Coordinates of C-alpha atoms and ligand atoms in Angstrom, one line a residue:
M151 CA 22.4 -1.6 4.1
S152 CA 22.7 0.2 1.0
T153 CA 21.6 3.7 1.8
A154 CA 20.9 5.1 -1.8
R155 CA 19.0 1.7 -3.5
F156 CA 16.3 4.3 -5.5
A157 CA 19.7 6.3 -6.1
G158 CA 17.6 7.8 -9.6
K159 CA 13.9 6.0 -9.3
V160 CA 10.8 7.6 -9.6
V161 CA 8.8 6.5 -6.9
V162 CA 4.7 6.6 -6.5
V163 CA 3.1 5.8 -3.5
T164 CA -0.8 5.8 -3.2
G165 CA -1.9 6.2 0.6
A166 CA 0.8 8.3 1.1
G167 CA -0.7 10.8 3.5
H168 CA -0.6 9.4 6.2
G169 CA 0.4 6.2 8.0
I170 CA 2.5 3.2 6.0
G171 CA 2.4 5.1 3.3
R172 CA 3.8 7.9 4.4
A173 CA 6.1 5.8 6.2
C174 CA 7.1 4.1 2.6
A175 CA 7.6 7.7 1.1
D176 CA 9.5 8.8 3.5
R177 CA 11.9 5.5 3.0
F178 CA 12.4 5.4 -0.5
A179 CA 13.2 9.0 -1.1
A180 CA 15.9 8.3 2.2
E181 CA 17.2 5.8 0.4
G182 CA 17.6 8.3 -2.6
A183 CA 14.5 9.1 -4.7
E184 CA 14.9 11.4 -7.6
D185 CA 11.1 11.8 -7.0
V186 CA 8.6 10.2 -4.5
V187 CA 5.0 11.0 -5.6
V188 CA 2.9 11.3 -2.9
V189 CA -0.9 10.3 -4.4
D190 CA -3.6 10.9 -1.9
I191 CA -7.0 11.4 -1.8
D192 CA -6.7 14.0 1.5
E193 CA -4.9 16.5 0.1
A194 CA -3.6 17.7 4.0
G195 CA -2.0 14.9 3.9
A196 CA -0.6 14.1 0.8
E197 CA 1.1 18.0 1.4
E198 CA 2.3 17.0 4.9
S199 CA 3.5 13.9 4.2
A200 CA 6.2 15.3 1.1
R201 CA 6.7 18.5 3.1
L202 CA 8.1 16.1 6.0
I203 CA 10.4 14.9 3.4
R204 CA 11.8 17.6 1.8
E205 CA 12.3 19.1 5.3
R206 CA 14.8 16.4 5.8
G207 CA 16.3 17.1 2.9
G208 CA 14.4 14.3 0.1
R209 CA 13.0 14.9 -3.1
A210 CA 8.9 14.3 -2.9
G211 CA 5.5 16.3 -4.3
A212 CA 2.0 15.7 -3.3
V213 CA -0.3 14.7 -5.8
V214 CA -4.2 14.6 -4.9
A215 CA -6.0 11.8 -6.3
D216 CA -8.9 9.6 -5.8
V217 CA -7.4 6.3 -7.0
A218 CA -10.5 4.5 -6.9
D219 CA -12.0 7.2 -9.7
E220 CA -10.4 6.2 -13.4
S221 CA -10.6 9.9 -14.3
S222 CA -8.4 10.9 -11.6
V223 CA -6.0 8.1 -12.0
D224 CA -6.2 9.6 -16.3
S225 CA -4.8 12.8 -14.6
L226 CA -2.4 10.7 -12.2
R227 CA -1.4 9.6 -15.1
R228 CA -1.2 13.0 -17.0
E229 CA 0.7 14.3 -14.3
L230 CA 3.5 11.3 -14.5
T231 CA 4.0 11.5 -17.5
E232 CA 4.8 15.3 -18.1
R233 CA 6.8 15.4 -15.1
H234 CA 9.0 12.1 -15.7
G235 CA 7.8 10.3 -18.7
R236 CA 9.0 7.3 -16.9
L237 CA 8.4 5.1 -13.2
D238 CA 10.5 2.8 -11.8
V239 CA 8.6 2.4 -8.4
L240 CA 5.1 2.2 -7.7
H241 CA 3.8 0.9 -4.3
N242 CA -0.3 0.4 -4.4
N243 CA -1.3 1.2 -0.5
A244 CA -4.5 2.7 -0.3
G245 CA -6.9 0.8 1.4
R246 CA -10.4 1.0 3.4
L247 CA -11.2 -1.0 6.4
R248 CA -14.9 -1.2 7.8
S249 CA -16.6 -3.5 10.1
A250 CA -19.8 -5.4 10.0
R251 CA -20.8 -9.4 8.9
V252 CA -22.1 -10.2 6.1
T253 CA -26.0 -9.9 7.1
E254 CA -25.4 -6.4 8.3
L255 CA -23.0 -5.4 5.2
T256 CA -24.9 -3.1 2.9
S257 CA -23.8 -3.8 -0.9
E258 CA -22.3 -0.2 -1.1
E259 CA -20.4 -0.7 1.5
W260 CA -19.3 -3.9 0.3
D261 CA -18.6 -2.2 -4.0
L262 CA -16.7 1.2 -2.1
T263 CA -14.5 -1.8 -0.3
F264 CA -13.9 -3.7 -3.3
A265 CA -12.9 -0.2 -5.4
I266 CA -10.6 1.4 -2.9
N267 CA -8.7 -1.5 -2.2
V268 CA -8.9 -3.6 -5.9
R269 CA -10.3 -1.7 -8.4
S270 CA -7.8 1.5 -7.7
M271 CA -4.8 -0.8 -7.8
F272 CA -6.0 -2.4 -11.2
L273 CA -7.0 1.4 -12.7
V274 CA -3.0 2.5 -11.0
C275 CA -1.2 -0.5 -12.3
R276 CA -3.0 -0.3 -16.3
A277 CA -2.3 3.6 -16.2
L278 CA 0.9 3.5 -15.1
I279 CA 2.6 0.0 -16.1
P280 CA 3.2 1.8 -19.3
L281 CA 5.7 4.1 -17.9
M282 CA 7.7 0.9 -17.0
L283 CA 8.0 -1.0 -19.6
P284 CA 10.8 0.7 -21.2
T285 CA 13.0 0.6 -18.4
G286 CA 11.5 -2.4 -15.9
G287 CA 10.8 -1.5 -12.4
A288 CA 9.0 -3.1 -9.5
I289 CA 5.6 -2.7 -8.0
V290 CA 4.9 -3.5 -4.0
N291 CA 1.3 -3.8 -3.3
T292 CA -0.2 -3.3 0.4
A293 CA -2.2 -6.6 1.0
S294 CA -3.0 -7.4 4.9
S295 CA -2.4 -10.3 7.5
S296 CA -6.4 -9.8 6.8
G297 CA -6.0 -11.7 3.1
L298 CA -3.8 -14.8 4.4
V299 CA -6.8 -15.9 7.1
G300 CA -10.4 -14.8 7.9
E301 CA -11.8 -12.3 10.9
A302 CA -14.8 -11.3 12.4
A303 CA -17.1 -9.1 10.5
T304 CA -14.6 -7.8 8.4
P305 CA -15.7 -10.0 5.2
A306 CA -15.2 -7.1 2.6
Y307 CA -11.6 -6.8 3.9
N308 CA -10.6 -9.6 4.3
A309 CA -11.4 -10.8 0.7
S310 CA -10.7 -7.5 -1.0
K311 CA -7.0 -8.1 0.7
A312 CA -7.0 -11.9 -0.6
A313 CA -7.8 -11.0 -4.0
I314 CA -4.6 -8.1 -3.9
I315 CA -2.4 -11.6 -3.1
N316 CA -3.5 -13.1 -6.0
F317 CA -3.3 -9.7 -8.5
T318 CA -0.2 -9.2 -7.6
R319 CA 0.9 -13.3 -8.5
Q320 CA -1.1 -12.3 -11.4
L321 CA 1.3 -9.1 -12.6
A322 CA 3.6 -11.0 -11.8
A323 CA 3.0 -13.6 -14.1
D324 CA 2.3 -10.9 -16.9
Y325 CA 5.0 -8.7 -16.8
S326 CA 8.0 -10.8 -14.9
R327 CA 9.4 -10.9 -18.5
D328 CA 9.0 -7.2 -19.2
G329 CA 11.5 -6.8 -16.4
I330 CA 8.6 -5.4 -14.1
R331 CA 8.6 -7.5 -10.6
A332 CA 5.4 -7.3 -8.5
N333 CA 5.1 -8.4 -5.1
C334 CA 2.8 -7.5 -1.8
V335 CA 3.2 -6.9 1.5
C336 CA 0.6 -8.6 4.7
P337 CA 1.3 -6.3 7.4
G338 CA -0.3 -7.3 10.8
W339 CA -1.5 -5.0 13.2
V340 CA -0.5 -1.3 12.6
P341 CA -1.6 1.5 15.1
T342 CA -2.4 4.2 12.5
G343 CA -5.7 4.7 13.1
F344 CA -6.7 2.5 10.4
N345 CA -8.5 0.1 12.3
D346 CA -10.7 2.1 14.4
P347 CA -13.6 1.2 12.6
V348 CA -13.2 -2.6 13.6
L349 CA -12.0 -1.5 17.2
S350 CA -14.5 1.4 18.4
E351 CA -15.7 -0.5 21.4
M352 CA -12.9 -1.4 22.9
T353 CA -10.7 0.5 25.0
D354 CA -7.0 1.2 24.5
A355 CA -6.0 -1.1 27.2
E356 CA -8.3 -3.9 25.8
V357 CA -7.0 -3.6 22.2
A358 CA -3.5 -4.0 24.2
A359 CA -4.4 -6.9 26.0
M360 CA -5.6 -8.3 22.8
V361 CA -2.4 -7.4 20.5
T362 CA -0.5 -9.4 23.3
T363 CA -2.2 -12.4 23.5
M364 CA -2.7 -12.4 19.4
V365 CA 0.5 -11.4 18.6
P366 CA 3.5 -14.0 19.4
M367 CA 5.7 -10.5 19.2
G368 CA 3.5 -9.0 21.4
R369 CA 3.4 -5.8 19.8
Q370 CA 1.9 -3.6 17.2
A371 CA 4.2 -2.8 14.4
R372 CA 5.8 0.3 13.7
T373 CA 5.2 2.4 10.4
D374 CA 8.8 1.9 9.5
E375 CA 9.1 -1.9 10.0
I376 CA 6.5 -1.8 6.9
A377 CA 8.7 -0.1 5.2
A378 CA 11.7 -1.7 5.5
A379 CA 9.9 -4.7 4.0
V380 CA 8.2 -2.4 1.2
A381 CA 11.9 -1.1 0.5
F382 CA 13.0 -4.5 0.4
L383 CA 10.6 -5.7 -2.1
A384 CA 10.8 -2.7 -4.5
S385 CA 14.5 -3.1 -4.6
D386 CA 17.6 -4.8 -6.1
D387 CA 17.9 -6.7 -3.2
A388 CA 14.9 -8.8 -4.1
S389 CA 16.0 -9.0 -7.7
Y390 CA 14.8 -12.5 -8.1
V391 CA 11.5 -12.1 -6.2
A392 CA 8.8 -12.0 -8.0
G393 CA 4.9 -12.9 -7.1
H394 CA 5.8 -13.1 -3.3
A395 CA 3.2 -12.0 -0.5
L396 CA 6.0 -11.1 2.3
V397 CA 4.4 -11.2 5.7
V398 CA 5.0 -8.9 8.2
D399 CA 2.7 -9.5 11.3
G400 CA 4.8 -10.1 14.5
G401 CA 4.3 -14.0 13.9
L402 CA 0.4 -13.1 13.9
T403 CA -0.7 -15.5 10.7
A404 CA 2.1 -17.6 12.2
V405 CA -0.1 -19.3 15.3
R406 CA -4.1 -19.0 14.0
Ligands
LIG727 N1 -3.0 0.0 9.6 C1 -3.4 -1.8 10.3 O1 -3.0 -2.2 11.2 C2 -2.7 -2.4 8.2 C3 -2.7 -3.8 8.8 C4 -2.5 -4.2 7.2 C5 -2.5 -3.9 6.1 N2 -2.9 -2.4 5.8 C6 -3.1 -2.0 5.3 O2 -2.1 -0.4 4.3 C7 -2.5 0.3 3.9 C8 -2.4 1.4 4.5 O3 -3.1 1.6 5.7 P1 -2.9 2.2 7.3 O4 -2.9 1.8 8.1 O5 -2.0 3.6 6.6 O6 -4.6 3.7 6.4 P2 -4.3 5.1 7.0 O7 -5.8 5.4 7.6 O8 -3.0 5.9 7.8 O9 -3.7 5.4 5.8 C9 -4.5 5.0 4.4 C10 -4.3 6.9 2.6 O10 -5.0 6.3 2.4 C11 -5.6 7.3 1.8 N3 -7.1 7.2 0.8 C12 -8.0 6.1 1.1 N4 -8.3 5.9 0.1 C13 -8.4 6.5 -1.4 C14 -8.1 6.7 -2.3 N5 -9.5 6.1 -2.7 N6 -7.3 7.3 -2.9 C15 -6.1 7.6 -2.5 N7 -6.0 7.4 -1.8 C16 -6.9 7.1 -0.4 C17 -6.2 7.8 2.9 O11 -6.7 9.3 2.7 C18 -5.0 7.7 3.7 O12 -3.8 8.3 3.9 C19 -4.2 0.1 3.4 O13 -4.0 -0.8 2.4 C20 -4.3 -1.1 4.3 O14 -5.8 -2.4 3.9 C21 -3.1 -1.7 7.5

């Protein structure tokens, strides 16, 4: 494996203040990125992710932004324009998950889920693709195995993740000829705390038993295993990969 696939690259990772996004930001920095822009609505998380990268000798800075909010995304674009005037890699990763069947789901929750999971990707792509167009680049969106199958009690989340997969294909259709490759990653279970709202009724032992039963590999993913897939899609190693949904779920959706 090349250790400097992102040398000289400016990288933006949203939702990078915790979990998968933090691991991806860390991976981009470890592979030589010129600057990893750690974007999160949570200032403390974003600062901590950037600090951890710098502590390990990488280059990163935090930007606080709500990616579902147009003016906040505009501020991000202005800051990036002033800081670098270009962008090479965009990883749209921020997300939200809540549990409720359709008949118990409020329209506010549906709208908020789509705002954070899908509208955010439209807003960020619209704002930042112009910074990629002069030299080309790569976009990786975090979808989910939940966007490929039905699951109990997560209609807004699953519909939003399916939307991300096709939004990604649409990006590939529109921007591949401009030298911008768009792909998405579909993680399975990753123990970041993100799934707590749907697991709140279960004990740790029950969650472990469920994972063992559902996932052929018998375990959840580590965040660095998702980061490895994201880094592949964002790198020149994936130079002929576009519009793809890369499933990284330990076999979960292969058997359902
Ligand atoms: N954990 C899993 O099992 C799993 C599985 C499949 C897909 N995913 C997806 O991976 C992505 C990251 O999930 P995670 O597990 O790392 O969760 P996480 O909760 O650890 O991290 C999500 C981050 O997104 C940030 N965020 C939320 N709303 C935001 C907003 N409006 N603007 C900016 N930042 C915002 C949060 O502050 C947090 O730091 C999500 O898109 C999620 O849907 C997670």
